PDB file of C-alpha atoms in Angstrom:
ATOM      1  CA  MET A  22      25.930 -23.152  10.118  1.00 43.00           C
ATOM      2  CA  PRO A  23      27.888 -23.996   6.953  1.00 45.00           C
ATOM      3  CA  THR A  24      30.423 -22.360   5.949  1.00 44.00           C
ATOM      4  CA  ASP A  25      30.695 -22.457   1.873  1.00 46.00           C
ATOM      5  CA  GLY A  26      28.056 -21.112  -0.501  1.00 42.00           C
ATOM      6  CA  GLY A  27      27.294 -24.731  -1.918  1.00 41.00           C
ATOM      7  CA  THR A  28      26.205 -26.115   1.299  1.00 40.00           C
ATOM      8  CA  MET A  29      23.823 -23.220   1.937  1.00 39.00           C
ATOM      9  CA  GLU A  30      22.099 -23.344  -1.495  1.00 41.00           C
ATOM     10  CA  LYS A  31      22.260 -27.964  -0.785  1.00 41.00           C
ATOM     11  CA  LYS A  32      20.492 -26.726   2.280  1.00 45.00           C
ATOM     12  CA  GLY A  33      18.545 -24.145   0.869  1.00 46.00           C
ATOM     13  CA  SER A  34      17.034 -26.406  -1.609  1.00 49.00           C
ATOM     14  CA  GLN A  35      16.250 -28.938   0.943  1.00 58.00           C
ATOM     15  CA  ALA A  36      14.088 -27.071   3.206  1.00 70.00           C
ATOM     16  CA  GLY A  37      10.176 -26.975   3.317  1.00 86.00           C
ATOM     17  CA  PHE A  38       8.347 -24.014   2.333  1.00 88.00           C
ATOM     18  CA  ILE A  39       6.508 -23.228   5.597  1.00 90.00           C
ATOM     19  CA  ASN A  40      10.138 -23.733   7.267  1.00 91.00           C
ATOM     20  CA  GLN A  41      11.232 -21.102   4.740  1.00 90.00           C
ATOM     21  CA  CYS A  42       8.109 -18.640   5.483  1.00 92.00           C
ATOM     22  CA  LEU A  43       8.395 -19.165   9.569  1.00 92.00           C
ATOM     23  CA  VAL A  44      13.022 -18.021   8.766  1.00 92.00           C
ATOM     24  CA  LEU A  45      12.334 -15.853   6.706  1.00 92.00           C
ATOM     25  CA  THR A  46       9.313 -13.765   8.551  1.00 94.00           C
ATOM     26  CA  ARG A  47      11.239 -13.926  11.981  1.00 94.00           C
ATOM     27  CA  ARG A  48      14.479 -12.300  10.258  1.00 93.00           C
ATOM     28  CA  SER A  49      12.149  -9.526   8.293  1.00 92.00           C
ATOM     29  CA  PHE A  50      10.162  -9.293  11.798  1.00 93.00           C
ATOM     30  CA  VAL A  51      13.698  -8.216  13.951  1.00 93.00           C
ATOM     31  CA  ASN A  52      15.418  -6.677  11.229  1.00 89.00           C
ATOM     32  CA  MET A  53      11.688  -3.992  11.201  1.00 89.00           C
ATOM     33  CA  TYR A  54      12.518  -3.985  14.768  1.00 91.00           C
ATOM     34  CA  ARG A  55      16.215  -2.980  14.611  1.00 89.00           C
ATOM     35  CA  ASP A  56      16.073  -0.272  11.854  1.00 84.00           C
ATOM     36  CA  LEU A  57      14.360   3.087  13.397  1.00 83.00           C
ATOM     37  CA  GLY A  58      13.737   4.354   9.783  1.00 78.00           C
ATOM     38  CA  TYR A  59      11.414   1.698   9.031  1.00 81.00           C
ATOM     39  CA  TYR A  60       8.888   2.067  11.074  1.00 89.00           C
ATOM     40  CA  TRP A  61       9.515   3.555  14.512  1.00 91.00           C
ATOM     41  CA  LEU A  62      10.204   6.826  13.013  1.00 89.00           C
ATOM     42  CA  ARG A  63       7.200   6.411  10.626  1.00 88.00           C
ATOM     43  CA  LEU A  64       5.215   5.706  14.352  1.00 92.00           C
ATOM     44  CA  ALA A  65       6.268   9.161  15.386  1.00 93.00           C
ATOM     45  CA  ILE A  66       5.729  11.086  12.814  1.00 91.00           C
ATOM     46  CA  TYR A  67       1.830   9.382  12.560  1.00 93.00           C
ATOM     47  CA  ILE A  68       1.219   9.980  16.449  1.00 95.00           C
ATOM     48  CA  ALA A  69       2.454  14.044  15.407  1.00 95.00           C
ATOM     49  CA  LEU A  70       0.061  13.948  12.964  1.00 93.00           C
ATOM     50  CA  CYS A  71      -2.791  12.700  14.547  1.00 94.00           C
ATOM     51  CA  LEU A  72      -2.660  15.046  17.446  1.00 95.00           C
ATOM     52  CA  CYS A  73      -2.466  17.818  14.450  1.00 95.00           C
ATOM     53  CA  VAL A  74      -5.455  16.411  13.090  1.00 95.00           C
ATOM     54  CA  GLY A  75      -6.842  15.228  16.477  1.00 94.00           C
ATOM     55  CA  THR A  76      -6.518  19.256  17.692  1.00 95.00           C
ATOM     56  CA  ILE A  77      -7.415  20.911  14.513  1.00 95.00           C
ATOM     57  CA  TYR A  78     -10.826  19.170  14.640  1.00 95.00           C
ATOM     58  CA  HIS A  79     -11.369  18.649  18.252  1.00 95.00           C
ATOM     59  CA  ASN A  80     -14.645  17.542  19.374  1.00 92.00           C
ATOM     60  CA  ILE A  81     -16.348  18.910  15.883  1.00 92.00           C
ATOM     61  CA  GLY A  82     -19.964  18.330  17.084  1.00 89.00           C
ATOM     62  CA  SER A  83     -22.573  17.282  15.608  1.00 89.00           C
ATOM     63  CA  SER A  84     -23.194  20.649  14.121  1.00 91.00           C
ATOM     64  CA  PHE A  85     -24.739  21.085  10.212  1.00 91.00           C
ATOM     65  CA  GLY A  86     -21.268  22.708   9.394  1.00 90.00           C
ATOM     66  CA  SER A  87     -19.812  19.672  11.085  1.00 93.00           C
ATOM     67  CA  ILE A  88     -20.670  17.454   7.599  1.00 93.00           C
ATOM     68  CA  GLN A  89     -17.863  19.032   5.600  1.00 93.00           C
ATOM     69  CA  ALA A  90     -15.338  18.508   8.599  1.00 94.00           C
ATOM     70  CA  ARG A  91     -16.087  14.839   9.231  1.00 95.00           C
ATOM     71  CA  GLY A  92     -15.502  14.331   5.743  1.00 94.00           C
ATOM     72  CA  SER A  93     -12.485  16.252   5.429  1.00 94.00           C
ATOM     73  CA  MET A  94     -10.903  14.758   8.395  1.00 95.00           C
ATOM     74  CA  LEU A  95     -11.605  11.423   6.845  1.00 95.00           C
ATOM     75  CA  MET A  96     -10.539  11.838   3.428  1.00 94.00           C
ATOM     76  CA  PHE A  97      -7.072  12.973   5.115  1.00 93.00           C
ATOM     77  CA  VAL A  98      -6.832   9.812   7.326  1.00 93.00           C
ATOM     78  CA  ALA A  99      -7.785   7.612   4.053  1.00 91.00           C
ATOM     79  CA  ALA A 100      -5.300   9.606   1.868  1.00 89.00           C
ATOM     80  CA  PHE A 101      -2.316  11.130   3.122  1.00 86.00           C
ATOM     81  CA  LEU A 102      -1.865   9.033   6.373  1.00 85.00           C
ATOM     82  CA  THR A 103      -1.505   6.636   3.850  1.00 86.00           C
ATOM     83  CA  PHE A 104       0.680   8.648   1.502  1.00 85.00           C
ATOM     84  CA  MET A 105       2.983   8.192   4.266  1.00 81.00           C
ATOM     85  CA  ALA A 106       3.283   4.652   3.629  1.00 78.00           C
ATOM     86  CA  ILE A 107       6.303   5.271   0.677  1.00 81.00           C
ATOM     87  CA  GLY A 108       8.439   6.436   3.540  1.00 76.00           C
ATOM     88  CA  GLY A 109       9.275   2.280   3.568  1.00 76.00           C
ATOM     89  CA  PHE A 110      10.130   2.534  -0.027  1.00 82.00           C
ATOM     90  CA  PRO A 111      14.124   2.590   0.466  1.00 80.00           C
ATOM     91  CA  SER A 112      13.753  -0.310   2.937  1.00 81.00           C
ATOM     92  CA  PHE A 113      12.199  -2.415   0.222  1.00 82.00           C
ATOM     93  CA  VAL A 114      14.637  -1.711  -2.289  1.00 83.00           C
ATOM     94  CA  GLU A 115      17.423  -3.051   0.366  1.00 84.00           C
ATOM     95  CA  ASP A 116      15.204  -6.141   1.240  1.00 85.00           C
ATOM     96  CA  MET A 117      14.651  -6.768  -3.139  1.00 85.00           C
ATOM     97  CA  LYS A 118      18.812  -6.518  -3.173  1.00 85.00           C
ATOM     98  CA  ILE A 119      19.419  -9.368  -0.443  1.00 87.00           C
ATOM     99  CA  PHE A 120      16.327 -11.248  -1.781  1.00 87.00           C
ATOM    100  CA  THR A 121      18.378 -11.159  -5.532  1.00 83.00           C
ATOM    101  CA  ARG A 122      21.470 -12.318  -3.983  1.00 86.00           C
ATOM    102  CA  GLU A 123      20.129 -14.843  -1.785  1.00 87.00           C
ATOM    103  CA  ARG A 124      17.430 -16.023  -4.576  1.00 83.00           C
ATOM    104  CA  LEU A 125      21.030 -16.721  -6.678  1.00 79.00           C
ATOM    105  CA  ASN A 126      21.853 -19.327  -4.317  1.00 79.00           C
ATOM    106  CA  GLY A 127      18.908 -21.048  -3.996  1.00 78.00           C
ATOM    107  CA  HIS A 128      18.040 -20.625  -0.176  1.00 80.00           C
ATOM    108  CA  TYR A 129      14.583 -19.659  -0.526  1.00 86.00           C
ATOM    109  CA  GLY A 130      11.793 -19.067  -3.602  1.00 85.00           C
ATOM    110  CA  VAL A 131       9.829 -15.950  -4.454  1.00 86.00           C
ATOM    111  CA  GLY A 132       6.685 -17.353  -2.696  1.00 89.00           C
ATOM    112  CA  ALA A 133       8.141 -17.429   0.821  1.00 90.00           C
ATOM    113  CA  PHE A 134      10.060 -13.829   0.430  1.00 90.00           C
ATOM    114  CA  VAL A 135       6.412 -12.832  -0.644  1.00 89.00           C
ATOM    115  CA  VAL A 136       4.951 -14.763   2.560  1.00 91.00           C
ATOM    116  CA  GLY A 137       7.402 -13.641   5.071  1.00 92.00           C
ATOM    117  CA  ASN A 138       7.869  -9.663   4.276  1.00 89.00           C
ATOM    118  CA  THR A 139       3.480  -9.861   4.746  1.00 90.00           C
ATOM    119  CA  PHE A 140       3.226 -11.516   7.597  1.00 93.00           C
ATOM    120  CA  SER A 141       6.776  -9.372   9.081  1.00 93.00           C
ATOM    121  CA  SER A 142       5.108  -6.055   8.940  1.00 91.00           C
ATOM    122  CA  MET A 143       1.594  -7.022  10.094  1.00 94.00           C
ATOM    123  CA  PRO A 144       2.459  -6.497  13.744  1.00 94.00           C
ATOM    124  CA  TYR A 145       4.137  -3.047  13.177  1.00 93.00           C
ATOM    125  CA  LEU A 146       1.328  -1.428  10.670  1.00 93.00           C
ATOM    126  CA  PHE A 147      -1.474  -2.759  12.835  1.00 95.00           C
ATOM    127  CA  MET A 148       0.298  -0.617  15.652  1.00 95.00           C
ATOM    128  CA  ILE A 149       0.744   2.082  13.447  1.00 92.00           C
ATOM    129  CA  SER A 150      -3.381   2.264  12.618  1.00 94.00           C
ATOM    130  CA  VAL A 151      -4.049   1.968  16.599  1.00 96.00           C
ATOM    131  CA  ILE A 152      -2.120   3.818  18.464  1.00 96.00           C
ATOM    132  CA  PRO A 153      -2.255   7.630  16.346  1.00 94.00           C
ATOM    133  CA  GLY A 154      -5.825   6.098  14.409  1.00 94.00           C
ATOM    134  CA  ALA A 155      -6.802   6.319  18.751  1.00 96.00           C
ATOM    135  CA  MET A 156      -5.258   9.733  18.659  1.00 95.00           C
ATOM    136  CA  ALA A 157      -7.351  11.055  15.983  1.00 95.00           C
ATOM    137  CA  TYR A 158     -10.899   9.188  16.099  1.00 96.00           C
ATOM    138  CA  TYR A 159     -11.255  10.201  19.822  1.00 96.00           C
ATOM    139  CA  LEU A 160     -10.093  13.875  19.621  1.00 96.00           C
ATOM    140  CA  THR A 161     -11.943  14.535  16.887  1.00 95.00           C
ATOM    141  CA  GLY A 162     -15.108  13.495  18.716  1.00 93.00           C
ATOM    142  CA  LEU A 163     -16.116  10.987  16.115  1.00 94.00           C
ATOM    143  CA  GLN A 164     -19.196   8.338  16.305  1.00 93.00           C
ATOM    144  CA  LYS A 165     -19.234   6.868  19.648  1.00 91.00           C
ATOM    145  CA  GLY A 166     -19.136   3.580  20.111  1.00 91.00           C
ATOM    146  CA  HIS A 167     -16.652   0.775  20.135  1.00 93.00           C
ATOM    147  CA  ASP A 168     -17.525  -1.146  16.774  1.00 95.00           C
ATOM    148  CA  HIS A 169     -17.091   2.254  15.042  1.00 97.00           C
ATOM    149  CA  PHE A 170     -13.285   2.701  16.349  1.00 96.00           C
ATOM    150  CA  VAL A 171     -12.592  -1.296  15.419  1.00 97.00           C
ATOM    151  CA  TYR A 172     -13.986  -0.882  12.031  1.00 97.00           C
ATOM    152  CA  PHE A 173     -11.950   2.648  11.597  1.00 97.00           C
ATOM    153  CA  VAL A 174      -8.638   0.656  12.369  1.00 96.00           C
ATOM    154  CA  VAL A 175      -9.266  -1.882  10.473  1.00 97.00           C
ATOM    155  CA  MET A 176     -10.152   0.339   7.288  1.00 96.00           C
ATOM    156  CA  LEU A 177      -6.812   2.289   8.332  1.00 95.00           C
ATOM    157  CA  PHE A 178      -4.592  -0.809   8.572  1.00 95.00           C
ATOM    158  CA  ALA A 179      -5.839  -2.309   5.453  1.00 95.00           C
ATOM    159  CA  CYS A 180      -5.109   1.021   3.473  1.00 94.00           C
ATOM    160  CA  MET A 181      -1.737   0.869   4.783  1.00 93.00           C
ATOM    161  CA  LEU A 182      -0.910  -2.641   3.865  1.00 93.00           C
ATOM    162  CA  LEU A 183      -2.375  -2.047   0.597  1.00 94.00           C
ATOM    163  CA  VAL A 184       0.039   0.930   0.159  1.00 92.00           C
ATOM    164  CA  GLU A 185       2.766  -1.297   1.407  1.00 91.00           C
ATOM    165  CA  SER A 186       2.102  -4.065  -1.339  1.00 91.00           C
ATOM    166  CA  LEU A 187       1.900  -0.682  -4.309  1.00 92.00           C
ATOM    167  CA  MET A 188       5.081  -0.173  -3.075  1.00 90.00           C
ATOM    168  CA  MET A 189       6.682  -3.639  -3.327  1.00 89.00           C
ATOM    169  CA  ILE A 190       5.196  -3.652  -6.796  1.00 91.00           C
ATOM    170  CA  VAL A 191       7.068   0.418  -7.675  1.00 90.00           C
ATOM    171  CA  ALA A 192      10.348  -1.293  -6.244  1.00 86.00           C
ATOM    172  CA  SER A 193      10.081  -4.397  -8.428  1.00 85.00           C
ATOM    173  CA  ILE A 194      10.441  -2.857 -11.551  1.00 87.00           C
ATOM    174  CA  VAL A 195      12.067   0.671 -10.096  1.00 85.00           C
ATOM    175  CA  PRO A 196      14.854  -0.236  -8.287  1.00 75.00           C
ATOM    176  CA  ASP A 197      16.535   3.043  -7.919  1.00 82.00           C
ATOM    177  CA  PHE A 198      15.257   5.147  -4.322  1.00 82.00           C
ATOM    178  CA  LEU A 199      14.488   8.656  -5.991  1.00 85.00           C
ATOM    179  CA  MET A 200      13.085   7.135  -9.319  1.00 90.00           C
ATOM    180  CA  GLY A 201      10.898   4.921  -7.410  1.00 88.00           C
ATOM    181  CA  ILE A 202       9.849   7.399  -4.485  1.00 89.00           C
ATOM    182  CA  ILE A 203       8.460   9.725  -7.351  1.00 90.00           C
ATOM    183  CA  THR A 204       6.659   6.850  -8.720  1.00 92.00           C
ATOM    184  CA  GLY A 205       4.901   6.046  -5.960  1.00 90.00           C
ATOM    185  CA  ALA A 206       4.037   8.559  -4.986  1.00 90.00           C
ATOM    186  CA  GLY A 207       2.391   9.684  -8.806  1.00 93.00           C
ATOM    187  CA  ILE A 208       0.421   6.338  -9.286  1.00 93.00           C
ATOM    188  CA  GLN A 209      -1.186   7.469  -5.556  1.00 92.00           C
ATOM    189  CA  GLY A 210      -1.573  11.083  -6.828  1.00 91.00           C
ATOM    190  CA  VAL A 211      -3.454  10.172  -9.555  1.00 93.00           C
ATOM    191  CA  MET A 212      -5.708   7.738  -7.425  1.00 93.00           C
ATOM    192  CA  MET A 213      -6.527  10.438  -5.039  1.00 92.00           C
ATOM    193  CA  LEU A 214      -8.013  12.489  -7.516  1.00 91.00           C
ATOM    194  CA  ASN A 215     -10.533   9.842  -8.531  1.00 90.00           C
ATOM    195  CA  GLY A 216     -11.418   8.672  -4.817  1.00 90.00           C
ATOM    196  CA  GLY A 217     -14.857  10.697  -4.684  1.00 90.00           C
ATOM    197  CA  PHE A 218     -13.284  13.873  -2.822  1.00 92.00           C
ATOM    198  CA  PHE A 219     -11.773  16.050  -4.773  1.00 92.00           C
ATOM    199  CA  ARG A 220     -14.845  15.314  -7.672  1.00 91.00           C
ATOM    200  CA  LEU A 221     -17.726  13.577  -6.319  1.00 93.00           C
ATOM    201  CA  PRO A 222     -18.110  10.531  -7.811  1.00 93.00           C
ATOM    202  CA  ASN A 223     -21.396  11.678 -10.754  1.00 92.00           C
ATOM    203  CA  ASP A 224     -18.774  14.805 -11.721  1.00 93.00           C
ATOM    204  CA  LEU A 225     -16.321  12.602 -12.692  1.00 94.00           C
ATOM    205  CA  PRO A 226     -15.439  12.614 -16.761  1.00 93.00           C
ATOM    206  CA  LYS A 227     -16.786   9.121 -17.393  1.00 89.00           C
ATOM    207  CA  PRO A 228     -14.062   8.441 -20.173  1.00 90.00           C
ATOM    208  CA  PHE A 229     -10.891   7.156 -18.253  1.00 92.00           C
ATOM    209  CA  TRP A 230     -11.243   8.727 -14.658  1.00 94.00           C
ATOM    210  CA  ARG A 231     -14.854   7.629 -14.247  1.00 92.00           C
ATOM    211  CA  TYR A 232     -13.993   3.968 -15.934  1.00 92.00           C
ATOM    212  CA  PRO A 233     -12.054   2.636 -14.981  1.00 92.00           C
ATOM    213  CA  MET A 234      -9.920   4.591 -12.797  1.00 94.00           C
ATOM    214  CA  TYR A 235     -12.463   5.260 -10.223  1.00 94.00           C
ATOM    215  CA  TYR A 236     -13.059   1.870  -9.592  1.00 95.00           C
ATOM    216  CA  ILE A 237      -9.422   0.942  -9.439  1.00 94.00           C
ATOM    217  CA  ALA A 238      -8.192   3.770  -7.253  1.00 94.00           C
ATOM    218  CA  PHE A 239      -8.743   2.300  -3.323  1.00 95.00           C
ATOM    219  CA  HIS A 240      -9.480   5.474  -1.621  1.00 95.00           C
ATOM    220  CA  LYS A 241     -12.599   5.246  -3.203  1.00 95.00           C
ATOM    221  CA  TYR A 242     -13.382   2.450  -0.957  1.00 96.00           C
ATOM    222  CA  ALA A 243     -11.647   3.744   1.989  1.00 96.00           C
ATOM    223  CA  ASN A 244     -13.607   6.674   1.551  1.00 95.00           C
ATOM    224  CA  GLN A 245     -16.867   5.414   1.452  1.00 96.00           C
ATOM    225  CA  GLY A 246     -15.935   2.853   4.333  1.00 96.00           C
ATOM    226  CA  PHE A 247     -15.203   5.148   6.392  1.00 97.00           C
ATOM    227  CA  TYR A 248     -17.999   7.264   5.465  1.00 97.00           C
ATOM    228  CA  LYS A 249     -20.697   4.398   5.903  1.00 97.00           C
ATOM    229  CA  ASN A 250     -18.644   3.757   9.399  1.00 97.00           C
ATOM    230  CA  GLU A 251     -19.482   7.257  10.700  1.00 96.00           C
ATOM    231  CA  PHE A 252     -22.469   8.805   9.207  1.00 96.00           C
ATOM    232  CA  GLU A 253     -24.490   6.100   9.873  1.00 94.00           C
ATOM    233  CA  GLY A 254     -27.152   6.557  12.677  1.00 91.00           C
ATOM    234  CA  LEU A 255     -26.523  10.058  12.874  1.00 93.00           C
ATOM    235  CA  THR A 256     -29.112  12.696  12.400  1.00 93.00           C
ATOM    236  CA  PHE A 257     -27.449  16.568  11.798  1.00 94.00           C
ATOM    237  CA  PRO A 258     -29.689  19.508  11.626  1.00 92.00           C
ATOM    238  CA  ASN A 259     -30.800  21.111   8.762  1.00 88.00           C
ATOM    239  CA  PRO A 260     -30.608  24.702   8.037  1.00 86.00           C
ATOM    240  CA  THR A 261     -33.972  25.140   6.711  1.00 84.00           C
ATOM    241  CA  GLY A 262     -35.577  23.067   9.634  1.00 83.00           C
ATOM    242  CA  GLY A 263     -35.776  20.030  10.715  1.00 86.00           C
ATOM    243  CA  SER A 264     -33.265  17.636  10.500  1.00 92.00           C
ATOM    244  CA  ILE A 265     -30.971  15.158   7.822  1.00 93.00           C
ATOM    245  CA  SER A 266     -30.069  11.658   8.705  1.00 94.00           C
ATOM    246  CA  GLY A 267     -26.486  10.284   7.844  1.00 94.00           C
ATOM    247  CA  GLU A 268     -28.265   8.060   5.436  1.00 94.00           C
ATOM    248  CA  GLU A 269     -29.517  11.035   3.070  1.00 94.00           C
ATOM    249  CA  ILE A 270     -26.380  13.127   3.760  1.00 94.00           C
ATOM    250  CA  LEU A 271     -24.158  10.093   2.440  1.00 95.00           C
ATOM    251  CA  LYS A 272     -26.338   9.547  -0.744  1.00 93.00           C
ATOM    252  CA  SER A 273     -26.845  13.592  -1.445  1.00 92.00           C
ATOM    253  CA  THR A 274     -23.767  15.004   0.094  1.00 91.00           C
ATOM    254  CA  TRP A 275     -21.032  12.390  -0.575  1.00 94.00           C
ATOM    255  CA  GLN A 276     -23.222  10.022  -3.474  1.00 94.00           C
ATOM    256  CA  VAL A 277     -22.042   7.160  -1.625  1.00 95.00           C
ATOM    257  CA  GLU A 278     -22.824   3.445  -2.634  1.00 94.00           C
ATOM    258  CA  MET A 279     -25.477   2.264  -0.566  1.00 93.00           C
ATOM    259  CA  GLY A 280     -26.079  -0.838  -1.809  1.00 93.00           C
ATOM    260  CA  TYR A 281     -23.543  -3.029   0.384  1.00 94.00           C
ATOM    261  CA  SER A 282     -21.847  -2.910   3.491  1.00 94.00           C
ATOM    262  CA  LYS A 283     -19.233  -0.621   4.770  1.00 96.00           C
ATOM    263  CA  TRP A 284     -17.095  -4.072   5.394  1.00 97.00           C
ATOM    264  CA  VAL A 285     -17.815  -4.697   2.035  1.00 97.00           C
ATOM    265  CA  ASP A 286     -15.876  -2.256   1.391  1.00 97.00           C
ATOM    266  CA  VAL A 287     -12.526  -3.359   3.711  1.00 97.00           C
ATOM    267  CA  GLY A 288     -12.456  -6.530   1.761  1.00 97.00           C
ATOM    268  CA  ILE A 289     -12.945  -5.479  -1.467  1.00 97.00           C
ATOM    269  CA  LEU A 290      -9.241  -3.375  -0.060  1.00 97.00           C
ATOM    270  CA  LEU A 291      -7.857  -7.160   1.592  1.00 96.00           C
ATOM    271  CA  GLY A 292      -8.709  -8.949  -2.087  1.00 97.00           C
ATOM    272  CA  MET A 293      -6.773  -5.805  -3.729  1.00 97.00           C
ATOM    273  CA  VAL A 294      -3.486  -6.390  -0.731  1.00 95.00           C
ATOM    274  CA  VAL A 295      -4.352 -10.263  -2.492  1.00 95.00           C
ATOM    275  CA  LEU A 296      -3.918  -8.733  -5.958  1.00 96.00           C
ATOM    276  CA  TYR A 297      -0.960  -6.594  -5.799  1.00 95.00           C
ATOM    277  CA  ARG A 298       1.371  -9.118  -3.712  1.00 93.00           C
ATOM    278  CA  LEU A 299       0.450 -12.028  -6.369  1.00 94.00           C
ATOM    279  CA  MET A 300       1.319  -9.471  -9.415  1.00 94.00           C
ATOM    280  CA  PHE A 301       4.531  -8.586  -7.056  1.00 91.00           C
ATOM    281  CA  LEU A 302       5.530 -12.489  -7.593  1.00 91.00           C
ATOM    282  CA  GLY A 303       4.483 -12.881 -10.580  1.00 91.00           C
ATOM    283  CA  ILE A 304       7.235  -9.751 -11.183  1.00 90.00           C
ATOM    284  CA  ILE A 305       9.804 -11.672 -10.133  1.00 88.00           C
ATOM    285  CA  LYS A 306       9.026 -14.350 -11.516  1.00 86.00           C
ATOM    286  CA  THR A 307       8.564 -12.767 -14.982  1.00 89.00           C
ATOM    287  CA  VAL A 308      11.981 -10.799 -14.654  1.00 83.00           C
ATOM    288  CA  GLU A 309      13.768 -14.072 -13.502  1.00 80.00           C
ATOM    289  CA  LYS A 310      12.267 -15.868 -16.480  1.00 83.00           C
ATOM    290  CA  VAL A 311      13.420 -12.465 -19.157  1.00 83.00           C
ATOM    291  CA  LYS A 312      16.845 -12.127 -17.916  1.00 75.00           C
ATOM    292  CA  PRO A 313      18.482 -14.956 -19.038  1.00 76.00           C
ATOM    293  CA  ILE A 314      17.055 -14.826 -22.160  1.00 83.00           C
ATOM    294  CA  LEU A 315      17.852 -11.201 -23.069  1.00 76.00           C
ATOM    295  CA  ARG A 316      21.565 -11.810 -21.182  1.00 77.00           C
ATOM    296  CA  SER A 317      21.827 -14.671 -24.356  1.00 79.00           C
ATOM    297  CA  LEU A 318      20.572 -12.542 -26.409  1.00 80.00           C
ATOM    298  CA  MET A 319      22.751  -9.815 -25.567  1.00 79.00           C
ATOM    299  CA  ALA A 320      25.930 -12.399 -25.598  1.00 77.00           C
ATOM    300  CA  SER A 321      25.207 -13.587 -29.019  1.00 76.00           C
ATOM    301  CA  THR A 322      24.998 -10.442 -31.072  1.00 76.00           C
ATOM    302  CA  SER A 323      28.255  -9.477 -29.405  1.00 71.00           C
ATOM    303  CA  ASN A 324      29.868 -12.566 -30.657  1.00 71.00           C
ATOM    304  CA  GLN A 325      28.271 -11.702 -34.123  1.00 68.00           C
ATOM    305  CA  SER A 326      29.517  -8.676 -34.031  1.00 63.00           C
ATOM    306  CA  THR A 327      32.766  -9.965 -32.715  1.00 63.00           C
ATOM    307  CA  HIS A 328      33.427 -12.269 -35.609  1.00 58.00           C
ATOM    308  CA  VAL A 329      32.450 -10.156 -38.759  1.00 54.00           C
ATOM    309  CA  GLU A 330      35.189  -9.520 -40.909  1.00 51.00           C
ATOM    310  CA  ASP A 331      36.212  -5.769 -42.243  1.00 52.00           C
ATOM    311  CA  PRO A 332      36.170  -6.115 -45.984  1.00 53.00           C
ATOM    312  CA  TYR A 333      38.400  -2.818 -45.951  1.00 53.00           C
ATOM    313  CA  SER A 334      41.132  -4.839 -43.758  1.00 50.00           C
ATOM    314  CA  THR A 335      43.524  -6.938 -45.886  1.00 51.00           C
ATOM    315  CA  PRO A 336      45.615  -9.835 -43.941  1.00 53.00           C
ATOM    316  CA  LEU A 337      49.638  -9.650 -42.818  1.00 49.00           C
ATOM    317  CA  HIS A 338      51.824 -11.952 -44.019  1.00 49.00           C
TER     318      HIS A 338
END
């Protein structure tokens, strides 16, 4: 182990990118495992919430009234379960402080930090998606079939990964704990309103809310993916007689875009995850370049102000 800062900086600068990513991934994984508040407390809360969801919507059946119940349950999963990912914000802030200190010492680069943080969190997020997700899915009695449950878990995992990526961006811009949580909650609240549940897509005001906010909000793709996964292939009794197919419900009731597969919605969310991580990397890089410029400008301004001679003062002899 190196004994001085200079040796550590030299070794850090000589380490390869892959080696840096592996070391940071392993260290971050261990830190997440030891910190009860990082994922373990969230897992317990998710289990409790999904038990509540599963018992409230227990065996909703296939009546006409279950259409609204299924949509509400899936919206809760897509919106409020993923919303709780902001609980990891305090840990993000601490990670950013450690990263800033070690980055100044030249131990590793920004890219290695982003990669390490991303891969170390994936096992925990997947665990949170599978265990509580299974409780909510099977207690509610959603569409049978392992392929439908697998899609449910994958979509939930993608949403949680995306929200964590969003909160990392917030942490890089707003490092204050309270202000960061408020900012992240506000951003997600606006996205929820444009997700296509509280206000159907065709009813959204077209300036700004429909274009572009509806397509920026990740809840749009989460809701539509969950709806396609659940309603496609099902039939429900029609109160006026006969039956109504799940595809008709998707088009008329939920106004889902049926021109592409439900897996495209997952792909869009994963693409947004990559975009958010790249934005996080770009923000850190920009801050690193802008900070020295601002400091030099402030220093030069301070020096100029100290050298300005007071016209009302007279020299002492």
